XYZ file of C-alpha atoms in Angstrom:
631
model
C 20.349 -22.904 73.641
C 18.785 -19.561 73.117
C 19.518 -15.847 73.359
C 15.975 -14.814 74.570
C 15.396 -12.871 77.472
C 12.454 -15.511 78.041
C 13.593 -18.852 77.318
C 12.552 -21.029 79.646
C 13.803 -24.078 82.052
C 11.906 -27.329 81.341
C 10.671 -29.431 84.595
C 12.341 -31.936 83.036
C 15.099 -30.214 82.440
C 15.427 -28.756 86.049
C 14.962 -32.086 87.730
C 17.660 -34.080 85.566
C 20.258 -31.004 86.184
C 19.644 -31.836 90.312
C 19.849 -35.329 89.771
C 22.903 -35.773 88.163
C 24.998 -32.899 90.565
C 24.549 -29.751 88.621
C 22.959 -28.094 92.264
C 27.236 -28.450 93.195
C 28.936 -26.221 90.823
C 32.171 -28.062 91.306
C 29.788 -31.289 90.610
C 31.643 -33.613 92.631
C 28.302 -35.367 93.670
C 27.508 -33.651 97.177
C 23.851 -33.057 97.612
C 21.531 -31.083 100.438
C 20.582 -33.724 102.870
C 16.737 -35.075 103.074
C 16.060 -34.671 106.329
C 12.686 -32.778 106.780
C 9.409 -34.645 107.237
C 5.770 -32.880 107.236
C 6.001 -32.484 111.016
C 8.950 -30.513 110.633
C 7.785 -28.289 107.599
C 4.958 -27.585 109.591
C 6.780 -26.240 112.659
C 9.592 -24.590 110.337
C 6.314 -22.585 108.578
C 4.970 -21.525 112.192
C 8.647 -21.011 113.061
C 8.732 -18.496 110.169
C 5.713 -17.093 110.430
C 4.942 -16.576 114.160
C 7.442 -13.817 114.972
C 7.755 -10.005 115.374
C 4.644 -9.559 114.159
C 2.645 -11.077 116.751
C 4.213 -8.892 119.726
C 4.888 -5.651 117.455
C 2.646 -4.700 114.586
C -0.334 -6.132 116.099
C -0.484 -3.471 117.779
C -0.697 -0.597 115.373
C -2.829 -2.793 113.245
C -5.582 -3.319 116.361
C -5.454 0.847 116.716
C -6.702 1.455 113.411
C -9.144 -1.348 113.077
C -10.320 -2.116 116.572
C -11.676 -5.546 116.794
C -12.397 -5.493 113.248
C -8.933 -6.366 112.770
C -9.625 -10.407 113.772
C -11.463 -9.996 109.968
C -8.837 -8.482 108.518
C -6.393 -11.399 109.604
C -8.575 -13.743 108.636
C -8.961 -12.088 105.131
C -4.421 -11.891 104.711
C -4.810 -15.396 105.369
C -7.259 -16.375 102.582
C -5.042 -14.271 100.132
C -2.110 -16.152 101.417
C -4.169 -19.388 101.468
C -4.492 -18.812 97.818
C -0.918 -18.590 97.401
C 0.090 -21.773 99.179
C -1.789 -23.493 97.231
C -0.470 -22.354 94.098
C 3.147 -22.853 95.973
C 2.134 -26.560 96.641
C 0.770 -27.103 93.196
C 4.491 -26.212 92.293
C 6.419 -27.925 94.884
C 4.732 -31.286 93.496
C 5.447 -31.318 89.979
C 9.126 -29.459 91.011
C 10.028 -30.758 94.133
C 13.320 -28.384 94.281
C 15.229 -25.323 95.850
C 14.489 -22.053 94.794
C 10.839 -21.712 95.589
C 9.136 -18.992 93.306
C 12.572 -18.100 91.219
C 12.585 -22.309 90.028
C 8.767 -21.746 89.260
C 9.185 -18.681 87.305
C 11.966 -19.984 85.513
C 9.536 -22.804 84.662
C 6.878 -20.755 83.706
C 7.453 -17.502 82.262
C 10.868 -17.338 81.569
C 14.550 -16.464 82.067
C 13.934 -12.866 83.155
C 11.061 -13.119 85.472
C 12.590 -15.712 87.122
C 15.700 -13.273 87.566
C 13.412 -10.245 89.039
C 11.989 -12.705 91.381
C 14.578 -14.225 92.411
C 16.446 -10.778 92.652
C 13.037 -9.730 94.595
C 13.599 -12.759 97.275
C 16.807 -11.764 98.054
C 15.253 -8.271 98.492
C 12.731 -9.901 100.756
C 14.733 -11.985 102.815
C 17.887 -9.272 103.240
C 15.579 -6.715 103.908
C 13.443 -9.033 106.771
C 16.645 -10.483 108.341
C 18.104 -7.121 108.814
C 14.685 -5.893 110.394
C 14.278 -9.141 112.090
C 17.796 -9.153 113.608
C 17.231 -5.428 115.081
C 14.040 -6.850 116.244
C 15.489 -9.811 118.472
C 17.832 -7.029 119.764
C 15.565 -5.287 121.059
C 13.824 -7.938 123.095
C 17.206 -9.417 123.894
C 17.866 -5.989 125.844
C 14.405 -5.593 127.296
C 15.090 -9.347 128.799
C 18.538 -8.316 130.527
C 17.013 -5.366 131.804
C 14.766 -7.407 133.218
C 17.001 -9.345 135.004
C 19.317 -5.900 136.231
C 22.033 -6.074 133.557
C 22.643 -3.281 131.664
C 24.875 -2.894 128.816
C 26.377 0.517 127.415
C 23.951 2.295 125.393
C 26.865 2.294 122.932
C 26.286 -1.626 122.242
C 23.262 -1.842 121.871
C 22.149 1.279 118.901
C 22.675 1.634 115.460
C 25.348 4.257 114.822
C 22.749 6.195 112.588
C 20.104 6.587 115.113
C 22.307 7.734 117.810
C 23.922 10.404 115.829
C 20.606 11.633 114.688
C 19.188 11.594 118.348
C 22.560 13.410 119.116
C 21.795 15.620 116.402
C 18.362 16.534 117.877
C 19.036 17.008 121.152
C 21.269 19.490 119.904
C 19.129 21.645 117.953
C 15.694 20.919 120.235
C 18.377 22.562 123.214
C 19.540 24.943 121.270
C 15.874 26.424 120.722
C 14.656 25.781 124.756
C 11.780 23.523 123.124
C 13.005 20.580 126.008
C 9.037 19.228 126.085
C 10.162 17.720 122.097
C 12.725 15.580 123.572
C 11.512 12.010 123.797
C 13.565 9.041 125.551
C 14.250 7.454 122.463
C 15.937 10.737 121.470
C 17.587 10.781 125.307
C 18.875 7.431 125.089
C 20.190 8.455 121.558
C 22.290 11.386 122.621
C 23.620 9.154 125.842
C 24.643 6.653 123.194
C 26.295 9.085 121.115
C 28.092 10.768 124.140
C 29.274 7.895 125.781
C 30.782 6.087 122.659
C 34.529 5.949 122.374
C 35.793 7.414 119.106
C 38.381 7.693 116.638
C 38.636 10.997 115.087
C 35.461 12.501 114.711
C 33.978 8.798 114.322
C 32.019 7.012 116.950
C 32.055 3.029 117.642
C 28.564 2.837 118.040
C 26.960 -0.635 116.886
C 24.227 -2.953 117.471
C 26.287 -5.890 118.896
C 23.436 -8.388 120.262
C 22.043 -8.186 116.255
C 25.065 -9.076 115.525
C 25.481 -12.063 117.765
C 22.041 -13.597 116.988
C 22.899 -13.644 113.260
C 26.130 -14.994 113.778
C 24.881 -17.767 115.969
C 22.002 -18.239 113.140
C 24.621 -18.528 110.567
C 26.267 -20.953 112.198
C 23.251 -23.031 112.774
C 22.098 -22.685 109.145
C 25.944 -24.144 107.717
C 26.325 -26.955 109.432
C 23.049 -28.914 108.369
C 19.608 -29.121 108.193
C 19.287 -31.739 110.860
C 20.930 -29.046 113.634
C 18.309 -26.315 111.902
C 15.341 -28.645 112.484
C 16.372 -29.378 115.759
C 16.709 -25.936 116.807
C 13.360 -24.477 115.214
C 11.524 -27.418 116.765
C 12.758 -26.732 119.660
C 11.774 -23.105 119.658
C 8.467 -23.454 118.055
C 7.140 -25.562 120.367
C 8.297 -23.523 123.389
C 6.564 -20.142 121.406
C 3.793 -21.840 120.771
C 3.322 -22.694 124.339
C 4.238 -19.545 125.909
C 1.374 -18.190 123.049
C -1.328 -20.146 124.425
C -0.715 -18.985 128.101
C -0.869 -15.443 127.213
C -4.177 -16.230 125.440
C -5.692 -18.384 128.291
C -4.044 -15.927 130.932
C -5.538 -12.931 128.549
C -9.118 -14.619 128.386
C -10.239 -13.970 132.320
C -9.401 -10.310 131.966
C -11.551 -9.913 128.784
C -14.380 -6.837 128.757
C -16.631 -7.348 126.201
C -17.998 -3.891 126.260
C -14.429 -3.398 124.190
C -15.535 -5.075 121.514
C -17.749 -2.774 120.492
C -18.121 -0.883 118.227
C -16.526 -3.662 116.377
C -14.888 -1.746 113.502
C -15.065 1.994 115.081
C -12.975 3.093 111.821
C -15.284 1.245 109.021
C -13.673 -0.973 106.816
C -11.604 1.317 105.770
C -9.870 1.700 109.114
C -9.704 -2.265 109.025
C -7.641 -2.073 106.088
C -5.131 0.496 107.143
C -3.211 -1.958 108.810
C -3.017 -4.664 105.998
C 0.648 -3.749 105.805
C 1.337 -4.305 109.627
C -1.217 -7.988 109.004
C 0.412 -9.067 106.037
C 4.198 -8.623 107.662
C 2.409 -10.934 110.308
C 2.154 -13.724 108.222
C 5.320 -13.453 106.132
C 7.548 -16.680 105.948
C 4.897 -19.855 105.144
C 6.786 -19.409 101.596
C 10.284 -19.725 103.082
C 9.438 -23.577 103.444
C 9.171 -24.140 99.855
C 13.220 -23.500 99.626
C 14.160 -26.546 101.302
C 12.627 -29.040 99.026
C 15.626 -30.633 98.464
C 15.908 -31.360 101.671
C 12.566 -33.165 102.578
C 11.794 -36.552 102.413
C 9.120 -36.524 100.213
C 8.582 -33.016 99.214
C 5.671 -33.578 96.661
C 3.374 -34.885 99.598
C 5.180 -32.741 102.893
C 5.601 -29.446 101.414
C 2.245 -28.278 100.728
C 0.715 -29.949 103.641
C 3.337 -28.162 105.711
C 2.759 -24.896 104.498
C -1.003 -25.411 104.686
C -1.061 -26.534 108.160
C 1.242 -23.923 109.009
C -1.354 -21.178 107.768
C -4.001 -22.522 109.276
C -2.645 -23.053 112.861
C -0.682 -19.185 112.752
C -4.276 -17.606 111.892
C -6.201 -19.619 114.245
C -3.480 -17.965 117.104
C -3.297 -14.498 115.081
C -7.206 -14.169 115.825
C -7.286 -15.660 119.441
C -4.348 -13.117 120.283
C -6.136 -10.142 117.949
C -9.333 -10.604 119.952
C -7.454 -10.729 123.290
C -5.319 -7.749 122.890
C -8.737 -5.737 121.880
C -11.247 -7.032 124.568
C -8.728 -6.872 127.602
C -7.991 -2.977 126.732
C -9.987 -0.547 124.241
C -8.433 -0.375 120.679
C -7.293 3.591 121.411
C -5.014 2.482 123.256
C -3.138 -0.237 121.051
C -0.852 2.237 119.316
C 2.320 0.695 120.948
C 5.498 -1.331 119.704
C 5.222 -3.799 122.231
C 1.171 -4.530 122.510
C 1.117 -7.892 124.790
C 3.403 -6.476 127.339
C 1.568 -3.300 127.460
C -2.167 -4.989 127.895
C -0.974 -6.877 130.476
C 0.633 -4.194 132.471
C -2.895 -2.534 132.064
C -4.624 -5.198 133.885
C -1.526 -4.733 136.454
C 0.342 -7.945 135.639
C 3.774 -6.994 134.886
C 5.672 -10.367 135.769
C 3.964 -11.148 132.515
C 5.631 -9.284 130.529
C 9.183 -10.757 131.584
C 7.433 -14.166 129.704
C 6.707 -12.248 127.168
C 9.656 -10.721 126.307
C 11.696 -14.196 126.712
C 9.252 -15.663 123.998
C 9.823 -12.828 121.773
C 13.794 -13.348 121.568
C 12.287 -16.911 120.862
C 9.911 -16.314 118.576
C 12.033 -13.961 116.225
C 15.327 -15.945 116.574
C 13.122 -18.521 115.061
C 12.173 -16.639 111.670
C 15.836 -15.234 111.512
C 17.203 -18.650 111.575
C 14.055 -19.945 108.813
C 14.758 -17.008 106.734
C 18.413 -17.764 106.783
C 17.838 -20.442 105.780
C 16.188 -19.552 102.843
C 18.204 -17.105 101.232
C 21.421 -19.005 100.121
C 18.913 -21.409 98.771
C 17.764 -18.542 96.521
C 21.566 -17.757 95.500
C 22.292 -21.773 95.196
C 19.513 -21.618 92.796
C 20.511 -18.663 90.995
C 24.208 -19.915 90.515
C 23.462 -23.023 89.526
C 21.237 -22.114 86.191
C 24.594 -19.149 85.884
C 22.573 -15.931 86.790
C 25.549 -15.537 89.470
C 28.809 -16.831 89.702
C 29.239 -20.846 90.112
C 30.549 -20.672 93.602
C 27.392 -19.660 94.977
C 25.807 -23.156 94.504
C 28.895 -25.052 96.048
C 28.080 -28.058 98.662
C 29.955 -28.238 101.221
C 31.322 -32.151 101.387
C 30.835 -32.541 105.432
C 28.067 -30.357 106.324
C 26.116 -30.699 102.939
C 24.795 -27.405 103.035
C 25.502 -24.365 100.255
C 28.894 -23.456 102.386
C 29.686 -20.294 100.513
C 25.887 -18.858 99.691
C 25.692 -19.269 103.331
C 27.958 -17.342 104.471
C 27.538 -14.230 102.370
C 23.964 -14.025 103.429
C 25.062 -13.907 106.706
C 27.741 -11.146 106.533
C 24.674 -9.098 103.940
C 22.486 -9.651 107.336
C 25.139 -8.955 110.076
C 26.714 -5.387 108.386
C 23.388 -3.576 108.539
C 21.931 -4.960 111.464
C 25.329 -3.511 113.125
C 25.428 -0.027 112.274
C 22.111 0.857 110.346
C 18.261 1.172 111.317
C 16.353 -0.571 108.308
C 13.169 -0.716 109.998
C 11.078 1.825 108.425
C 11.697 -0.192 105.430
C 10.033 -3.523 106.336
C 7.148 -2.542 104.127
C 9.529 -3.271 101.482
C 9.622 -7.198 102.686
C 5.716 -7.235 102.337
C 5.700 -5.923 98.927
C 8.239 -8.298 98.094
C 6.523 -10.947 99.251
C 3.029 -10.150 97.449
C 5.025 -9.838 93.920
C 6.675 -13.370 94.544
C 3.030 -14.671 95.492
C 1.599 -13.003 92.655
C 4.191 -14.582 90.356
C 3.362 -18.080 91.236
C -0.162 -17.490 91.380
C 0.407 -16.309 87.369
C 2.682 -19.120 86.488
C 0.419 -21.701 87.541
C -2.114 -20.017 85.231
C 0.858 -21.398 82.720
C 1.254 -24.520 83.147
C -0.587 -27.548 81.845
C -3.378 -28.711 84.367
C -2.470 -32.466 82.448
C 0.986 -32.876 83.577
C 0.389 -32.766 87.363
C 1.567 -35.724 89.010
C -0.146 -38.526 89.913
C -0.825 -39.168 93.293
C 0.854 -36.215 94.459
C -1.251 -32.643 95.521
C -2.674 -31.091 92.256
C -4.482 -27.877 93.129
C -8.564 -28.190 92.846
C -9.677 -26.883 89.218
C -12.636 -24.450 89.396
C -13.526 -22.920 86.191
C -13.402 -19.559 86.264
C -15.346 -18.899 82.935
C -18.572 -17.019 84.452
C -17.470 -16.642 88.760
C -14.122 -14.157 87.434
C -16.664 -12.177 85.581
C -19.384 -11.990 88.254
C -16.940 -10.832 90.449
C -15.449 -7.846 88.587
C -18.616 -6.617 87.954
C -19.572 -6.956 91.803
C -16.319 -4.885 92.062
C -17.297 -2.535 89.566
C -20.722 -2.023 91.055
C -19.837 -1.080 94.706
C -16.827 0.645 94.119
C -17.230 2.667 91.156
C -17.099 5.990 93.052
C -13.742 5.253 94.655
C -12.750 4.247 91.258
C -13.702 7.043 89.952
C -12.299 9.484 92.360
C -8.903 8.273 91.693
C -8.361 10.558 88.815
C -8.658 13.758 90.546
C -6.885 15.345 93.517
C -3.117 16.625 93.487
C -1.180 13.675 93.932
C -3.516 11.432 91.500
C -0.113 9.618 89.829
C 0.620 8.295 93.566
C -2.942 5.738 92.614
C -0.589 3.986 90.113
C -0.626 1.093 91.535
C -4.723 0.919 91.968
C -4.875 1.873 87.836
C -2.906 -1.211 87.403
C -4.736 -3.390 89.165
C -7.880 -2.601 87.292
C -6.243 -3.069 84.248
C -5.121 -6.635 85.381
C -8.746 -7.260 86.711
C -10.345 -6.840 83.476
C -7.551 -8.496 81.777
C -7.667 -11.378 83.533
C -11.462 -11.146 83.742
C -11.091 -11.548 79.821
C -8.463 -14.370 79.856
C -10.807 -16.432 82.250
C -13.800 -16.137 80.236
C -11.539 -17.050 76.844
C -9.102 -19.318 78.669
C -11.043 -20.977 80.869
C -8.870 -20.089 84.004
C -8.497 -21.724 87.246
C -10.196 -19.705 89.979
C -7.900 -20.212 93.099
C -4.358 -18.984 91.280
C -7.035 -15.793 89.683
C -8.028 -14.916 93.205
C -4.611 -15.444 94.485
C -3.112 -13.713 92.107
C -6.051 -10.898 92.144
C -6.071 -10.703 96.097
C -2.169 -10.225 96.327
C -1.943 -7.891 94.088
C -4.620 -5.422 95.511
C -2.648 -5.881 98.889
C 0.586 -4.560 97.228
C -1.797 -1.746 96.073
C -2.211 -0.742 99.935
C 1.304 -0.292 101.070
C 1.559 2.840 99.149
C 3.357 5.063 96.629
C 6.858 5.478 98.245
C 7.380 1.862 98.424
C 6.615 1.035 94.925
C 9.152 3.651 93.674
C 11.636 2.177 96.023
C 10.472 -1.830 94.871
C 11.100 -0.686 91.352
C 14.357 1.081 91.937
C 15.630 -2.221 93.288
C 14.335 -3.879 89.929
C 16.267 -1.515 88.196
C 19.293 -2.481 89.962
C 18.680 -6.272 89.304
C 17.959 -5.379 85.484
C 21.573 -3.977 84.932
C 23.190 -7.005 87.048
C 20.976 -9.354 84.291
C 22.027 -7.818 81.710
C 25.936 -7.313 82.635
C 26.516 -10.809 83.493
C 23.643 -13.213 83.966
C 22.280 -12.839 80.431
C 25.398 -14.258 79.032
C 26.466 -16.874 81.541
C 22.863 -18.330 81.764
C 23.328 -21.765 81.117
C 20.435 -21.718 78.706
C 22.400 -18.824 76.685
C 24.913 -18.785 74.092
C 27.776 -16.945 73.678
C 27.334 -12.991 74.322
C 27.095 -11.719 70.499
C 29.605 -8.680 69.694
C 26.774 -6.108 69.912
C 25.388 -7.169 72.851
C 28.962 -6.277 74.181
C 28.643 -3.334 72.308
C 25.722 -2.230 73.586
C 27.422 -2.841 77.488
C 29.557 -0.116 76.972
C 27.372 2.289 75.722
C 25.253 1.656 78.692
C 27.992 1.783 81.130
C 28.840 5.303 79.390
C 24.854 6.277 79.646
C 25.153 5.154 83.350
C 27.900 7.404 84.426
C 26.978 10.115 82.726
C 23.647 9.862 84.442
C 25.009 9.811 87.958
C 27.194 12.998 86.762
C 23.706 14.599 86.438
C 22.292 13.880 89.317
C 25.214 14.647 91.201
C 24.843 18.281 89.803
C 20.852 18.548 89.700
C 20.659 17.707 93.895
C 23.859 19.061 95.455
C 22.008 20.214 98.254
C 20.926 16.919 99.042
C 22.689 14.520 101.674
C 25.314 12.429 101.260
C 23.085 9.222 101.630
C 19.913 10.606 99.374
C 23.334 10.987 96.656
C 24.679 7.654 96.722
C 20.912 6.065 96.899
C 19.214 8.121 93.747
C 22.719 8.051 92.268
C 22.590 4.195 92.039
C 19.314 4.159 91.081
C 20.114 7.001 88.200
C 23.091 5.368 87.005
C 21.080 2.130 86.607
C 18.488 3.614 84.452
C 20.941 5.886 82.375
C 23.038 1.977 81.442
C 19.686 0.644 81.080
C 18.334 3.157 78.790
C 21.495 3.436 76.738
C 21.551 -0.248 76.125
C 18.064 -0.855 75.426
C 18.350 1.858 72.804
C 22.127 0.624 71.093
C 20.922 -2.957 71.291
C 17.604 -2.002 69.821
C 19.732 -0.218 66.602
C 22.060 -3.111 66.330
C 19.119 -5.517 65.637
C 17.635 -3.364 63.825
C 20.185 -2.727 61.614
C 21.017 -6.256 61.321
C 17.264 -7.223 60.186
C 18.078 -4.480 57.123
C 21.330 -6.435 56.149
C 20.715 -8.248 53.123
C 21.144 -11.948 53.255
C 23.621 -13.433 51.161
């Protein structure tokens, strides 16, 4: 027992607690069902992987990197490549749920392992909700396709027809009638055509709704109906994949290929965000250990295969999209359709449409998956209440996490547009990767198991130095230009990662590193450095959030914790004080400011006022408690 913020979970430790029941907080000896064999990882990781990406932000990737892009993917899938192997070097010596919040816990600590398992359930919210609006899409394109139509009502988030409504309006109002797009047309006919009550419209996304529902379903009762279905599905995608590239191949000019990177390298890494989101999910996997057969010899050869088969298509489709049409014209939200109606071959894009519902049903239902895994996890070690980690006796599956990921997917996906935010899932993503590239770096190379996958040791000593300086030496001037300009604080992000560089540049020529986890770790985090300023402020915010719920409730029900001392109370209600006084100031600071923008930066604001407040009360307590005299 301990009451620091960083006491840890031995393996041991973790793998006796799932042994004898503790994974059922009512511990009456249910347990997830093995049922998942390397075949099935495998297609599960495609399954995840292999989704909106491929037939969405493709696209806007190929624009701004022409065919350089191919490079690009093949550069997100080393980084990632990194990663899974750090993943399966942890999935061997702790073959259970929780993926990169059980490693942390391992590894650094109590409190990392709370921010990243708070940041997974960031990740995987924030990528089912974008996911589900996705399918709906597609869904809708299909049915048009085949002549049915539903009510514009039914098939729009409330929020995007009443701004369409709102525009239409005011672009009217002002005779400028060229501004009005047909997303804003379809918007106002939506907002028009809705029944009401009041003043309020029913306007929702019903078919996002459905497909998480059905998901849902699918996830709760069992793992064998899940593998079924994503088998099922993957191997259909996959197919339909490999037509579109064959089909693609005989309508290929290679005088589109050139120049080859018309934007520089530069222009290749614009659309890192768009690649990355491409190859989210091969971590999902890692959540069901408890559910595969052998999970110290499946799980990282599933998640390896799966990489390596999803970039092998990523490039084939990349350097189809770009040699059938030229790159400027790739700027599109649905890029195979549209090259295919270029080279007039429009009953193509019915097939492609039908494998897109496929294709991101697929990573909603692996996603969904994962994310009650993450609260199971979470609620087992008493970060969040016990029922979170109950087994349900028939179905074997964690009954009530289950369920409340799929109403925290469902609500949004009904009545909000989240999909400006999906660069939040990618930086998400990056920090868990960058975790477990880190907490590798922490554990003991000599208690890997035998016989199982042990990640190949390369010393670092002299290569991690050669490298930086490499670095140093070609992009000094860059480097150097970050400090000027007017927003220079918005290069943040790129300070820190040259201070981890030579950090960690330092620690591998002292410690002796291993080289993969430093380059994973290294490569992930210079990714996260690319998807700019605004999302870091909003990634951080979220942390916040996480920080107070920690603090509140799953410092002092950890089951590694004692019993919450009188001034850590103390200090709680001080904070709370700090925290509503600081969403009192807000409030007053930006009245001008809409109602949303309020509540958002006033949750945010009241977070840091309780956190601030407590740090600071706490901090005097034990201060004043080290100046007691002992008796």
């Amino acid at each position: 027992m301990s009451n620091s913020i960083f006491r840890k979970k031995s393996i041991n430790k973790i793998m006796a607690d799932v042994a004898s029941g503790l994974s059922d907080s009512e511990h009456s000896g249910n347990h997830l069902t093995r049922a998942l064999n390397v075949k099935d990882l495998t297609l599960m990781g495609i399954a995840a992987v292999v989704g909106a990406g491929i037939f969405s932000t493709i696209g806007e990737a190929s624009f701004q990197g022409g065919p350089g892009v191919t490079i690009l993917f093949v550069i997100t899938a080393v980084t990632c490549g990194f990663s899974a192997l750090c993943y399966a070097e942890f999935a061997s010596r702790i073959p259970v749920a929780g993926s990169a919040y059980t490693y942390a816990y391992a590894s650094f600590g109590e409190l990392i392992a709370w921010i990243i398992g708070w940041d997974l359930l960031m990740e995987y919210a924030i990528g089912n909700i974008a996911v589900a609006i996705s399918w709906s899409t597609y869904f809708v394109n299909l049915l048009e396709l085949c002549h049915i139509h539903m009510p514009k009502y039914l098939i729009m988030d409330y929020f995007s027809a009443f701004t369409a409504h709102s525009q239409m309006a005011q672009l009217t109002a002002s005779h400028n009638l060229a501004a009005i797009t047909d997303d804003i047309k379809q918007g106002a006919i939506a907002w028009n055509s809705a029944p009401g009550i009041g003043g309020f419209k029913l306007i929702a996304n019903t078919p996002a709704l459905l497909i998480v529902i059905i998901i849902t379903y699918l996830v709760y009762i069992g793992i064998r109906e899940t593998k079924r279905a994503t088998n099922g599905m993957v191997i259909l995608k996959i197919a339909i994949v490999l037509a579109v590239i064959a089909i693609g191949f005989f309508y290929i000019t290679p005088a589109n290929w050139h120049p080859f990177m018309p934007n520089g390298f530069s222009g290749v890494m614009k659309g890192v965000s768009g690649v990355f989101f491409a190859y989210i999910g091969f971590d999902a996997i890692s959540t069901t250990a408890e559910e595969c057969e052998n999970p110290q010899r499946d799980l990282p050869r599933g998640m390896i295969y799966s990489l390596i088969i999803c970039t092998v298509l990523y490039v084939l489709i990349a350097l189809v999209l770009t040699g059938m049409v030229s790159y400027k014209d790739l700027a599109v939200g649905d890029p195979l359709a549209f090259v295919f109606n270029k080279v007039h071959l429009p009953g193509i894009g019915g097939v492609i449409s039908f494998s897109a519902v496929i294709a991101t049903a697929s990573v909603l239902l692996i996603f969904q998956l994962g994310q009650p895994r993450i609260w199971m996890s979470m609620s087992r070690d008493g970060l969040l209440p016990k029922v979170f980690s109950r087994i349900h006796p028939k179905f074997h599956t964690p009954s009530f996490a289950t369920i409340v990921t799929g109403f925290v997917v469902a609500i949004p996906a009904l009545f909000m547009n989240l999909t400006e935010v999906t660069d939040l899932t990618s930086i998400g993503t990056l920090f868990a990767f960058v975790l477990v590239c880190g907490g590798v770096l922490l554990i003991p190379r000599e208690a890997a198991v035998a016989g199982k996958f042990h990640l190949p040791y390369i010393n670092a000593k002299f290569i991690a130095p050669v490298l930086f300086i490499i670095g140093a030496i070609f992009f000094w001037k860059p480097m150097i230009g970050l400090f000027s300009g007017e927003n220079a604080h918005e290069n943040f992000p790129f300070f820190l990662f040259i201070i981890l560089s030579a950090a960690l540049t330092v620690m591998a020529f002292i410690k002796n590193l291993s080289l993969i986890p430093v380059l994973g770790l290294l490569s992930c985090f210079y990714l996260m450095t690319q998807l700019g300023y605004d999302n870091w402020i909003r990634f951080l915010g979220w942390l916040v959030i996480g920080l107070v719920i920690y603090v509140s409730y799953g410092y002092t029900h950890s089951s590694l914790g004692k019993t919450a001392s009188p001034a850590h109370k103390a200090s709680l209600w001080f904070g709370l004080i700090g925290g509503i006084l600081s969403v009192i100031a807000i409030t007053i600071l930006t009245p001008d400011h809409s109602a949303l923008a309020l509540i958002l930066e006033g949750i945010v604001a009241g977070c840091l006022g309780f956190l601030a407040v407590y740090l600071i009360v706490s901090s005097y307590f034990l201060l004043a408690k080290k100046g007691k005299p002992t008796t």
